[in-house]
mmCIF file of N, CA and C in Angstrom:
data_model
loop_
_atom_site.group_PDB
_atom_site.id
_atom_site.type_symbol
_atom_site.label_atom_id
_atom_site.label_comp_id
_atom_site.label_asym_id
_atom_site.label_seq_id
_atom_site.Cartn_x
_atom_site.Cartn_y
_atom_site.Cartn_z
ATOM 1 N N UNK C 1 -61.295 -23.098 -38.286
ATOM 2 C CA UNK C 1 -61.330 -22.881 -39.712
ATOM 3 C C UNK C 1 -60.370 -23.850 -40.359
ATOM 4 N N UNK C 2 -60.984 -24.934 -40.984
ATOM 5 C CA UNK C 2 -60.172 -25.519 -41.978
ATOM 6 C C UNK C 2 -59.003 -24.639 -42.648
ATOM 7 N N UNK C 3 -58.111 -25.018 -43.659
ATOM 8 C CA UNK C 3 -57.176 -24.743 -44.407
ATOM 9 C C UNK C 3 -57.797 -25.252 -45.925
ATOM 10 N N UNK C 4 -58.712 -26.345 -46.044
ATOM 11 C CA UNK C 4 -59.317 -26.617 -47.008
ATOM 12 C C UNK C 4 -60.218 -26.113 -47.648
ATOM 13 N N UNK C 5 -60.879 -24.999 -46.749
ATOM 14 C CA UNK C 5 -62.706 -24.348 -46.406
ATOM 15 C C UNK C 5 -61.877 -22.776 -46.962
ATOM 16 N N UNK C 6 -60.851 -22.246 -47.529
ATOM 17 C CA UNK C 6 -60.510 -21.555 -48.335
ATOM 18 C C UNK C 6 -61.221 -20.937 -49.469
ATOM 19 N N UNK C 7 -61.297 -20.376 -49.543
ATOM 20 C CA UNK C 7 -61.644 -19.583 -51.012
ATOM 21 C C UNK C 7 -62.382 -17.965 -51.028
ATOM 22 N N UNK C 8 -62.715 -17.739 -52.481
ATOM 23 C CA UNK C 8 -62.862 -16.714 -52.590
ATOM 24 C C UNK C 8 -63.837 -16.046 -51.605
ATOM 25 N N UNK C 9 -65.521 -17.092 -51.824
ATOM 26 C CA UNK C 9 -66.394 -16.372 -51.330
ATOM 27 C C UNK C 9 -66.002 -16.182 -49.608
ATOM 28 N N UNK C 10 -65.282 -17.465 -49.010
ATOM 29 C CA UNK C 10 -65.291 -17.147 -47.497
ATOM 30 C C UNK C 10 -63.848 -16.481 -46.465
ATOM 31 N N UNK C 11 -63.350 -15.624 -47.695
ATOM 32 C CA UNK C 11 -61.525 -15.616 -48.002
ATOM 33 C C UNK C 11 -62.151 -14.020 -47.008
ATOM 34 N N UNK C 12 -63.122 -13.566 -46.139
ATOM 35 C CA UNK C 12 -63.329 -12.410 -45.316
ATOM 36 C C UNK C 12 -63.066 -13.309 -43.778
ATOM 37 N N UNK C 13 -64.246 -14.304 -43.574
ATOM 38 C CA UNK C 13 -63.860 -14.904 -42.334
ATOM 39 C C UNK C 13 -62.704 -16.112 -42.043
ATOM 40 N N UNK C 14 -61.692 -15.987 -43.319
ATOM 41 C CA UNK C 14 -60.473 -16.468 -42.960
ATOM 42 C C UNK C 14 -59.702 -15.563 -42.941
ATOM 43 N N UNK C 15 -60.159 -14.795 -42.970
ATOM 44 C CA UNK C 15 -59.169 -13.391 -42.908
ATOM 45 C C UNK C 15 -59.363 -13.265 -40.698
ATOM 46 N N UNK C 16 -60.720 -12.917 -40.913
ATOM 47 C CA UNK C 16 -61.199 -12.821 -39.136
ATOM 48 C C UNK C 16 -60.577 -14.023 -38.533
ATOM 49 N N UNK C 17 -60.646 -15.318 -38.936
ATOM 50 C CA UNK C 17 -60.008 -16.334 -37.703
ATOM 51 C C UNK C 17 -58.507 -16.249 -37.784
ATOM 52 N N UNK C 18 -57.798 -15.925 -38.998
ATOM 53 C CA UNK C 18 -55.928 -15.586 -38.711
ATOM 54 C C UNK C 18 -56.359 -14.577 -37.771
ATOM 55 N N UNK C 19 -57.438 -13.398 -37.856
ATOM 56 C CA UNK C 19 -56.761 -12.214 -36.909
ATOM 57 C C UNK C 19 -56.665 -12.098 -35.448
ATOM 58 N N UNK C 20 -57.678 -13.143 -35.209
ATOM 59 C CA UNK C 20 -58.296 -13.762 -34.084
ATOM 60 C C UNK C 20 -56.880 -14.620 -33.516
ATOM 61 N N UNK C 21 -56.716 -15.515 -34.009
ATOM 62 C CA UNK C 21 -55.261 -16.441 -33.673
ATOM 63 C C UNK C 21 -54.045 -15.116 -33.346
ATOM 64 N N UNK C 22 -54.029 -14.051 -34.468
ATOM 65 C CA UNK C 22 -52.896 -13.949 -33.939
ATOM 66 C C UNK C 22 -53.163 -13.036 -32.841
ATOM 67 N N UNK C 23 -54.315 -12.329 -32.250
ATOM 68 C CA UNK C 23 -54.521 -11.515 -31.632
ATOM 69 C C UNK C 23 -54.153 -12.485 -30.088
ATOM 70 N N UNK C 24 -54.650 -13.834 -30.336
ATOM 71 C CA UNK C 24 -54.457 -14.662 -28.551
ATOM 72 C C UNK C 24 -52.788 -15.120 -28.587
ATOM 73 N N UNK C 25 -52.160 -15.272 -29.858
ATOM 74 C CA UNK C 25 -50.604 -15.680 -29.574
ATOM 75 C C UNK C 25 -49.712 -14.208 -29.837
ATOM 76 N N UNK C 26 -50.408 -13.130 -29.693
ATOM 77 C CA UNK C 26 -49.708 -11.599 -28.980
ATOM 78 C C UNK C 26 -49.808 -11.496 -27.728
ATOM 79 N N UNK C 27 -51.469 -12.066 -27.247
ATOM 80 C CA UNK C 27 -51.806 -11.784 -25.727
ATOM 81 C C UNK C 27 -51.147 -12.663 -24.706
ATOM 82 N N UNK C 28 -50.893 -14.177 -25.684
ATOM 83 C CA UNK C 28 -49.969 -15.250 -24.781
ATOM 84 C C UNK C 28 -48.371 -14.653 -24.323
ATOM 85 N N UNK C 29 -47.580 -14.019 -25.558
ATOM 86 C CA UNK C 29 -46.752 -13.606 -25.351
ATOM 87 C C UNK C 29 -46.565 -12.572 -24.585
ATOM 88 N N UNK C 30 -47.058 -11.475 -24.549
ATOM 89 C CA UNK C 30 -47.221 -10.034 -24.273
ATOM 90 C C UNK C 30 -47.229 -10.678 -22.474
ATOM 91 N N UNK C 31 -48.037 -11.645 -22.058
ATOM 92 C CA UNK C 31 -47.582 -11.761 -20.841
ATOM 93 C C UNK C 31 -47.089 -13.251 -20.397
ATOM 94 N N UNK C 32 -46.181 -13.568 -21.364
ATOM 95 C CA UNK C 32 -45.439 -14.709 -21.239
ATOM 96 C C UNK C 32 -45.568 -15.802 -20.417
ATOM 97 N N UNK C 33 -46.940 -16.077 -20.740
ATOM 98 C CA UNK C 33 -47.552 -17.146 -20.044
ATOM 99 C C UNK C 33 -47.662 -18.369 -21.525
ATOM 100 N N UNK C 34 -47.206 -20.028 -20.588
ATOM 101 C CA UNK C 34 -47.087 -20.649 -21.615
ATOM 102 C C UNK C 34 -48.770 -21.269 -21.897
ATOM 103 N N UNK C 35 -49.136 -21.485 -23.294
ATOM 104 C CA UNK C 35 -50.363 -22.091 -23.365
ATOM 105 C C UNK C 35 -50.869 -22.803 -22.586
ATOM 106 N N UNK C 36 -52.251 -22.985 -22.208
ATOM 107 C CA UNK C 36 -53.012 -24.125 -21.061
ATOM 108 C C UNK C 36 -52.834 -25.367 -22.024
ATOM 109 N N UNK C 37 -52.364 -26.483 -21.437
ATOM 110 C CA UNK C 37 -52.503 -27.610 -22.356
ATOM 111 C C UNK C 37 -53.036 -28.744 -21.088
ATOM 112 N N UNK C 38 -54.100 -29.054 -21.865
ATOM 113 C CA UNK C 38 -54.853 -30.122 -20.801
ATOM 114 C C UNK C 38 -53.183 -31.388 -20.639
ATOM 115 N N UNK C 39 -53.510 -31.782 -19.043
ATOM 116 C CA UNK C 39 -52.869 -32.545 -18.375
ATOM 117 C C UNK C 39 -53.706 -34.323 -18.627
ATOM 118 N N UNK C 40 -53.375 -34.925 -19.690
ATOM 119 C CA UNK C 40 -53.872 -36.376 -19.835
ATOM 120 C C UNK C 40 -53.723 -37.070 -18.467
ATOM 121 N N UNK C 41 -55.050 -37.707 -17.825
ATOM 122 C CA UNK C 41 -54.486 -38.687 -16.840
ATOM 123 C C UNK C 41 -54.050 -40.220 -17.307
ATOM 124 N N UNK C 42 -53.305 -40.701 -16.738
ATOM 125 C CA UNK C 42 -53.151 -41.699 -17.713
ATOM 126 C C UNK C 42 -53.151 -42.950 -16.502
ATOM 127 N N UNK C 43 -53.963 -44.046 -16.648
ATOM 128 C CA UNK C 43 -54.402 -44.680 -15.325
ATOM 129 C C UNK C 43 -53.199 -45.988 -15.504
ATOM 130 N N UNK C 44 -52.739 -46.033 -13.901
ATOM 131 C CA UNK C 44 -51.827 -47.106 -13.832
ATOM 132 C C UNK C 44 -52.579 -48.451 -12.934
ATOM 133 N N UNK C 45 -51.769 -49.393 -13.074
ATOM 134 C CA UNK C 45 -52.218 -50.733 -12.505
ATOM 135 C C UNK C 45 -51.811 -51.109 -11.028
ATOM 136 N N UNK C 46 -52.448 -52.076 -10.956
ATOM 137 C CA UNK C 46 -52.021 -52.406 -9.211
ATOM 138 C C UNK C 46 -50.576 -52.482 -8.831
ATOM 139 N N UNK C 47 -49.442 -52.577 -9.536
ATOM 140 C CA UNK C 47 -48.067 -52.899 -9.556
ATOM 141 C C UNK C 47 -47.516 -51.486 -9.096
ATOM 142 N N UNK C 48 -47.513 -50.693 -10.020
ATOM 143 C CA UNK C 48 -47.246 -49.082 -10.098
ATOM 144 C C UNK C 48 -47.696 -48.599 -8.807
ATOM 145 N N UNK C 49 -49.252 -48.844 -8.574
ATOM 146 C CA UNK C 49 -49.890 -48.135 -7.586
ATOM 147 C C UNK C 49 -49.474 -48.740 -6.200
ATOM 148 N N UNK C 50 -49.076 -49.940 -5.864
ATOM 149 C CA UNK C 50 -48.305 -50.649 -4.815
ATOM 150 C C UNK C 50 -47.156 -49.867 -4.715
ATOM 151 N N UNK C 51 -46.381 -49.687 -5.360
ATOM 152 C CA UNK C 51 -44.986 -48.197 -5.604
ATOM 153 C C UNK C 51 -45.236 -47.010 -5.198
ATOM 154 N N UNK C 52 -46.152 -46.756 -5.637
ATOM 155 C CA UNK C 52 -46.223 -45.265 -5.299
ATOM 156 C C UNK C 52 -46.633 -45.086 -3.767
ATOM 157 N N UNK C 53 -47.427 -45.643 -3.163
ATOM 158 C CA UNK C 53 -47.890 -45.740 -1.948
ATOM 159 C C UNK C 53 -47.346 -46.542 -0.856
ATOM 160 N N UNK C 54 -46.589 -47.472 -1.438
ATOM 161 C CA UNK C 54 -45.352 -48.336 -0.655
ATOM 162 C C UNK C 54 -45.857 -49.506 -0.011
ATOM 163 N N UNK C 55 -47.313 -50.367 -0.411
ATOM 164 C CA UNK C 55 -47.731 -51.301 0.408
ATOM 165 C C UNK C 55 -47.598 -52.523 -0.589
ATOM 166 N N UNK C 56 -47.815 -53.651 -0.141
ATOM 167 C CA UNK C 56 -48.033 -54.830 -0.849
ATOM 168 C C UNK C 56 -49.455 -55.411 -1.616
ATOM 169 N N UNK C 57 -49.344 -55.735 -2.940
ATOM 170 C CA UNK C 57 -50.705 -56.100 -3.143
ATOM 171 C C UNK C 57 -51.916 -56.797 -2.070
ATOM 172 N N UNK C 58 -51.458 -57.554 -1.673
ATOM 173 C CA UNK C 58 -52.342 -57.722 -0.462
ATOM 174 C C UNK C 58 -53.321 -57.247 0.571
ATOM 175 N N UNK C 59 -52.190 -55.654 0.636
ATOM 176 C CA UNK C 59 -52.815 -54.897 1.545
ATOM 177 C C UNK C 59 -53.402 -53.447 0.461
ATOM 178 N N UNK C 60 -53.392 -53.424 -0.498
ATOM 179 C CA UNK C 60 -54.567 -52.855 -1.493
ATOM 180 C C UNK C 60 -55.190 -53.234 -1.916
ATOM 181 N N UNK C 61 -55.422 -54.615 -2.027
ATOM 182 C CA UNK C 61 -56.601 -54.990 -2.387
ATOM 183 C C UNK C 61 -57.263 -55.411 -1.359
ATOM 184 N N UNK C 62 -57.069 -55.785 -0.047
ATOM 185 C CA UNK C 62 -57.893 -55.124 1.136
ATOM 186 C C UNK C 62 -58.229 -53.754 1.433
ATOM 187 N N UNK C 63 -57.495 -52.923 0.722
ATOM 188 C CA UNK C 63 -58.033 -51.631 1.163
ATOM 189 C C UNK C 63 -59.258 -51.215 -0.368
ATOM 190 N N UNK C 64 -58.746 -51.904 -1.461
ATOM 191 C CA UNK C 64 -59.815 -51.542 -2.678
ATOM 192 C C UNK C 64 -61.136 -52.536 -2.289
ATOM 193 N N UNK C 65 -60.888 -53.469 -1.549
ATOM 194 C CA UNK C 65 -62.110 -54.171 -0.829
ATOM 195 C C UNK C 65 -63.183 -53.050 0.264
ATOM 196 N N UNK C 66 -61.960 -52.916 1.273
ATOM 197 C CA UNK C 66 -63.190 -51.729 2.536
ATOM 198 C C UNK C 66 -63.201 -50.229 1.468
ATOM 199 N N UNK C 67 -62.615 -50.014 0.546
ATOM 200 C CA UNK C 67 -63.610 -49.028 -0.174
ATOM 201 C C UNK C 67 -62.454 -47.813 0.283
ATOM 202 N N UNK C 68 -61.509 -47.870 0.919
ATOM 203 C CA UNK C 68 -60.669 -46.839 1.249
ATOM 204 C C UNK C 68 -59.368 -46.103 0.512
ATOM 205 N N UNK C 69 -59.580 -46.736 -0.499
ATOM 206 C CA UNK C 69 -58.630 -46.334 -1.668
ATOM 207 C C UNK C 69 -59.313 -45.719 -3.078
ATOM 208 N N UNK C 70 -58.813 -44.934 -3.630
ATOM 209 C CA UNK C 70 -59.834 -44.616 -4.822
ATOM 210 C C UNK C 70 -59.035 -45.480 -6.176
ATOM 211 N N UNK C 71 -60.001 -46.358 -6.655
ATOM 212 C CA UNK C 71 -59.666 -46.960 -7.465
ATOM 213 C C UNK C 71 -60.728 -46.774 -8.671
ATOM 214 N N UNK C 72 -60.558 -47.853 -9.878
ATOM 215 C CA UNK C 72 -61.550 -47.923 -10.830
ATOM 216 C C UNK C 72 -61.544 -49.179 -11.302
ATOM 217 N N UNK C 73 -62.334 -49.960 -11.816
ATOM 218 C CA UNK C 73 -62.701 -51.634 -12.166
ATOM 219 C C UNK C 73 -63.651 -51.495 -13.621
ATOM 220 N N UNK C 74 -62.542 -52.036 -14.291
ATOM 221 C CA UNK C 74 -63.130 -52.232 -15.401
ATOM 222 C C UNK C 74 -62.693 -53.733 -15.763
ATOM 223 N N UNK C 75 -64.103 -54.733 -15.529
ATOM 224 C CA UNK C 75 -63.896 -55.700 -16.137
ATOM 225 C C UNK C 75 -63.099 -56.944 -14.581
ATOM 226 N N UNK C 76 -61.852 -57.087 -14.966
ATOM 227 C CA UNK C 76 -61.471 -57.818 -13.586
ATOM 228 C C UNK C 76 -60.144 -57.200 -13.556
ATOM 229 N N UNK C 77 -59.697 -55.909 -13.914
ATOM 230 C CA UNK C 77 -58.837 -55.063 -13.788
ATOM 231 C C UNK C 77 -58.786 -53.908 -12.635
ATOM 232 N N UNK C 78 -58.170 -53.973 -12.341
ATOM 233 C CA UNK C 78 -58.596 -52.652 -10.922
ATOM 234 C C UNK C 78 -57.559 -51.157 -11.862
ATOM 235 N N UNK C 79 -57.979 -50.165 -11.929
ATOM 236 C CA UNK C 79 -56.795 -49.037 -11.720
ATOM 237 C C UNK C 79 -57.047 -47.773 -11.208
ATOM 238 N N UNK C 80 -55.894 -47.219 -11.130
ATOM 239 C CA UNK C 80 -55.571 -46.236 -10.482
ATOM 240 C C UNK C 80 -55.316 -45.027 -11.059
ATOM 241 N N UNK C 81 -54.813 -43.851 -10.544
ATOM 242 C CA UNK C 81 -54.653 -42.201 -11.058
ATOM 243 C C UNK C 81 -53.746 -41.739 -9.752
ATOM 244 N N UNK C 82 -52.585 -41.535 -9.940
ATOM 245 C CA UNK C 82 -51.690 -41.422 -9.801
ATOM 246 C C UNK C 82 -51.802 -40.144 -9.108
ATOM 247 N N UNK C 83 -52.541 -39.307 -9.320
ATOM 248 C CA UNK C 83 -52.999 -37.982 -8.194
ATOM 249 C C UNK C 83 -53.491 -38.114 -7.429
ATOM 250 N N UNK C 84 -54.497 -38.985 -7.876
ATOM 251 C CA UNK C 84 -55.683 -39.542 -6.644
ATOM 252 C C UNK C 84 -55.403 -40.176 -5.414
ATOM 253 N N UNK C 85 -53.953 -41.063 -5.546
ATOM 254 C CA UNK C 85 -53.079 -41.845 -4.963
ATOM 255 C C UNK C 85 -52.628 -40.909 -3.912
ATOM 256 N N UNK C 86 -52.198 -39.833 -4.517
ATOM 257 C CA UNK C 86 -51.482 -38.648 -3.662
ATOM 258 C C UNK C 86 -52.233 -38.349 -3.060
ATOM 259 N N UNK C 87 -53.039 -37.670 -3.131
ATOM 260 C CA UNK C 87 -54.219 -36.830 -2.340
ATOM 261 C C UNK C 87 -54.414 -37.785 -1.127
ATOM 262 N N UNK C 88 -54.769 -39.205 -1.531
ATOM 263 C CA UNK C 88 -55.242 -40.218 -0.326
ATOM 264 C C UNK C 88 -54.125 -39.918 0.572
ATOM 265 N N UNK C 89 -52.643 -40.137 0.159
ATOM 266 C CA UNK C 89 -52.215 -40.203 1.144
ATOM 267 C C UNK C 89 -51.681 -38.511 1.755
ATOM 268 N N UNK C 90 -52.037 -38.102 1.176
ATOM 269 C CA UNK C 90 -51.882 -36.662 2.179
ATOM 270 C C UNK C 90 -53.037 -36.325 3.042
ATOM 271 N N UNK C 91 -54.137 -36.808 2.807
ATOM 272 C CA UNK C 91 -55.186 -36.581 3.813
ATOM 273 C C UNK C 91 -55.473 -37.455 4.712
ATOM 274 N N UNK C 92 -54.351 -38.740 4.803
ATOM 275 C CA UNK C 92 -53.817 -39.786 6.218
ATOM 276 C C UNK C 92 -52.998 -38.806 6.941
ATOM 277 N N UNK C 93 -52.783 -37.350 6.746
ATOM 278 C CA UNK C 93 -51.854 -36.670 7.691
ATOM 279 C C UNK C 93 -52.379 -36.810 9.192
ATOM 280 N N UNK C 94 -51.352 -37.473 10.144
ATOM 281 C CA UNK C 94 -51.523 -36.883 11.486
ATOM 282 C C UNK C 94 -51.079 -36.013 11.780
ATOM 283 N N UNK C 95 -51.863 -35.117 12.746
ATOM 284 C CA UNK C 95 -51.744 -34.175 13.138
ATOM 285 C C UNK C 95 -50.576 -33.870 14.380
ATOM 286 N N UNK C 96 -49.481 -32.865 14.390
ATOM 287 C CA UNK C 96 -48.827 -32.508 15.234
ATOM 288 C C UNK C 96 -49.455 -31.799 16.756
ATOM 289 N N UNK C 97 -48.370 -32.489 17.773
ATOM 290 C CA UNK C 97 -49.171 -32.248 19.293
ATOM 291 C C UNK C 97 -49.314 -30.650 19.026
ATOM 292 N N UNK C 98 -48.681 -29.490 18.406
ATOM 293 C CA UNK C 98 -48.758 -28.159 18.063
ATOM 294 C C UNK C 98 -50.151 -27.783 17.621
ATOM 295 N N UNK C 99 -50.350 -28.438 16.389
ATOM 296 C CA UNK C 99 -51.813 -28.392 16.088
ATOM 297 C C UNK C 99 -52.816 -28.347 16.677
ATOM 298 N N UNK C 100 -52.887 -30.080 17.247
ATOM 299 C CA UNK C 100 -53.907 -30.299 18.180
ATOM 300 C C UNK C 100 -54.053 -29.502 19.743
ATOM 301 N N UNK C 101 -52.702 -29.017 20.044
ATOM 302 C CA UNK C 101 -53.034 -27.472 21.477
ATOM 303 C C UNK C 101 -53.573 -26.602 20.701
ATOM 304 N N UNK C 102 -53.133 -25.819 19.253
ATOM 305 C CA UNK C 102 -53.845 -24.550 19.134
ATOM 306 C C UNK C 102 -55.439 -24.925 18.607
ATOM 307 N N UNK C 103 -55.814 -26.053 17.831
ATOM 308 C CA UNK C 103 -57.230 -26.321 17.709
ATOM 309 C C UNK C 103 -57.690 -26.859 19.408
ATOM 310 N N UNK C 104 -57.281 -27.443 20.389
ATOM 311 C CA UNK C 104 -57.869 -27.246 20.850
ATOM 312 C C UNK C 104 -58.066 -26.228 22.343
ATOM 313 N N UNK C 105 -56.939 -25.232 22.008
ATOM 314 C CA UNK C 105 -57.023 -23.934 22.646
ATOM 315 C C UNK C 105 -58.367 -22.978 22.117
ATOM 316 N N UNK C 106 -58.364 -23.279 20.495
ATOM 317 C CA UNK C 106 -59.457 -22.082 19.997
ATOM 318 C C UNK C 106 -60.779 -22.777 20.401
ATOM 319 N N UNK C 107 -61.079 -24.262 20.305
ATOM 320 C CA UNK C 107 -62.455 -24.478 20.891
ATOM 321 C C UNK C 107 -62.677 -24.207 22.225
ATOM 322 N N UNK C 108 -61.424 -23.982 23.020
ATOM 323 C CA UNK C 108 -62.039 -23.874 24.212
ATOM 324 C C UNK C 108 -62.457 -22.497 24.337
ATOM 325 N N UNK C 109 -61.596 -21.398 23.718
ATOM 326 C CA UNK C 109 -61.987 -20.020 24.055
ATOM 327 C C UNK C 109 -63.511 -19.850 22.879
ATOM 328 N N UNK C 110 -63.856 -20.825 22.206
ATOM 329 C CA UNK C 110 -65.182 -20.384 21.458
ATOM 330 C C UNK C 110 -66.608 -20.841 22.642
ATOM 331 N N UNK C 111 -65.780 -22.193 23.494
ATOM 332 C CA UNK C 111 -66.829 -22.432 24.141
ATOM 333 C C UNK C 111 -66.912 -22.303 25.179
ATOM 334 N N UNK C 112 -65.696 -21.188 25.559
ATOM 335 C CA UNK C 112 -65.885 -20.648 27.267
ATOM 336 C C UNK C 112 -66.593 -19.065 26.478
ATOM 337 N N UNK C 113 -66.529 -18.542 25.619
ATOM 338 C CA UNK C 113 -67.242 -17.594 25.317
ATOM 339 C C UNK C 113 -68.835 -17.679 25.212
ATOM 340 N N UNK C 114 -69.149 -18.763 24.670
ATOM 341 C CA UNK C 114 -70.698 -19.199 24.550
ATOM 342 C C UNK C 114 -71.127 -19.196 25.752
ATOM 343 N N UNK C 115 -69.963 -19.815 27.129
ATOM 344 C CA UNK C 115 -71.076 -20.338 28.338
ATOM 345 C C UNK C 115 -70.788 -18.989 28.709
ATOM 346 N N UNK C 116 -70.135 -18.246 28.688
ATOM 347 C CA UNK C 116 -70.445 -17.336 29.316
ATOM 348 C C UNK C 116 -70.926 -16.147 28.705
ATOM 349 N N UNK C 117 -71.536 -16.323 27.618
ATOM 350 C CA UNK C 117 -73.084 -15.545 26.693
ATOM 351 C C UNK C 117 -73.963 -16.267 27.616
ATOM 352 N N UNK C 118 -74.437 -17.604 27.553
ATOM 353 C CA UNK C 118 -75.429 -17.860 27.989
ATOM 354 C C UNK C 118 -75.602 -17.843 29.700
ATOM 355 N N UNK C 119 -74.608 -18.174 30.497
ATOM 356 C CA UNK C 119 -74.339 -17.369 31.693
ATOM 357 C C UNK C 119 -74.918 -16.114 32.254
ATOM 358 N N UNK C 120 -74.734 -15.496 31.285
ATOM 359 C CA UNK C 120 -74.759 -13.355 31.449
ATOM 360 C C UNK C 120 -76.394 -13.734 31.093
ATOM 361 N N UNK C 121 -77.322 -14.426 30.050
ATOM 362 C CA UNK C 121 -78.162 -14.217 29.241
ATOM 363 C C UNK C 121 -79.523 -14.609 30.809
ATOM 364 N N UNK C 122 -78.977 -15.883 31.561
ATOM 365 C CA UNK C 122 -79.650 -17.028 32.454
ATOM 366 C C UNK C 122 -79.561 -15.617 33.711
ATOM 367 N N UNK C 123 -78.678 -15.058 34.195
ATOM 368 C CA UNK C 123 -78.499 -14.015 35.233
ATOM 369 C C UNK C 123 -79.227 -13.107 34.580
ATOM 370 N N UNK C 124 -79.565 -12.323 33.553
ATOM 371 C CA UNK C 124 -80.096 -11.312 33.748
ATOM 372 C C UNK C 124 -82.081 -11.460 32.989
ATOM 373 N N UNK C 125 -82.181 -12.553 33.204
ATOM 374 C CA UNK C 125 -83.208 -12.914 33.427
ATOM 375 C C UNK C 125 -84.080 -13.351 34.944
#
């Protein structure tokens, strides 16, 4: 609702949108949660993005070459998103020798259970 769009005849549903406003900044408060405010991404350049990830231009733009980096190209500009950056490199995690015994402790007990379903299944046939 405008502030301009005022007046007599529509002075009922500016009455309804104040009551409306103040009814969501009682409900914001009442459980003291701060407003959602969209998060702007704001895209950085090859310089920044060499920083954040710790390599040399060289070796990102071999990697924005094999396609293994998430980038964007507009024009003869390359950039980046600064989350996106993150994410890549948290999903280069290697895995601890801990890990890799209990994943591959549970495949073995899934696939000593199968052979020996199909075991029991081959015998009592």
């Amino acid at each position: 609702m405008d502030s301009n769009d005022i007046s007599f005849e529509n002075l009922p549903r500016a009455v309804a949108h104040l009551v409306s406003e103040i009814a969501e900044i009682k409900f914001l408060v009442e459980r003291k949660e701060p407003p959602i405010i969209p998060v702007k991404r704001i895209p950085i350049d090859i310089a920044e993005a060499c920083q954040i990830i710790g390599k040399a231009k060289p070796t990102v733009y071999t990697l924005v070459r094999k396609r293994l980096i998430p980038c964007y190209k507009n024009g003869k500009k390359l950039y980046f998103f600064e989350d996106e950056l993150l994410d890549w490199i948290s999903k280069g995690k290697k895995k601890t020798l801990e890990e890799i015994q209990s994943e591959a402790e549970v495949n073995f007990r899934k696939h000593s259970r199968k052979a020996n379903v199909d075991s029991n299944q081959n015998l009592q046939r």
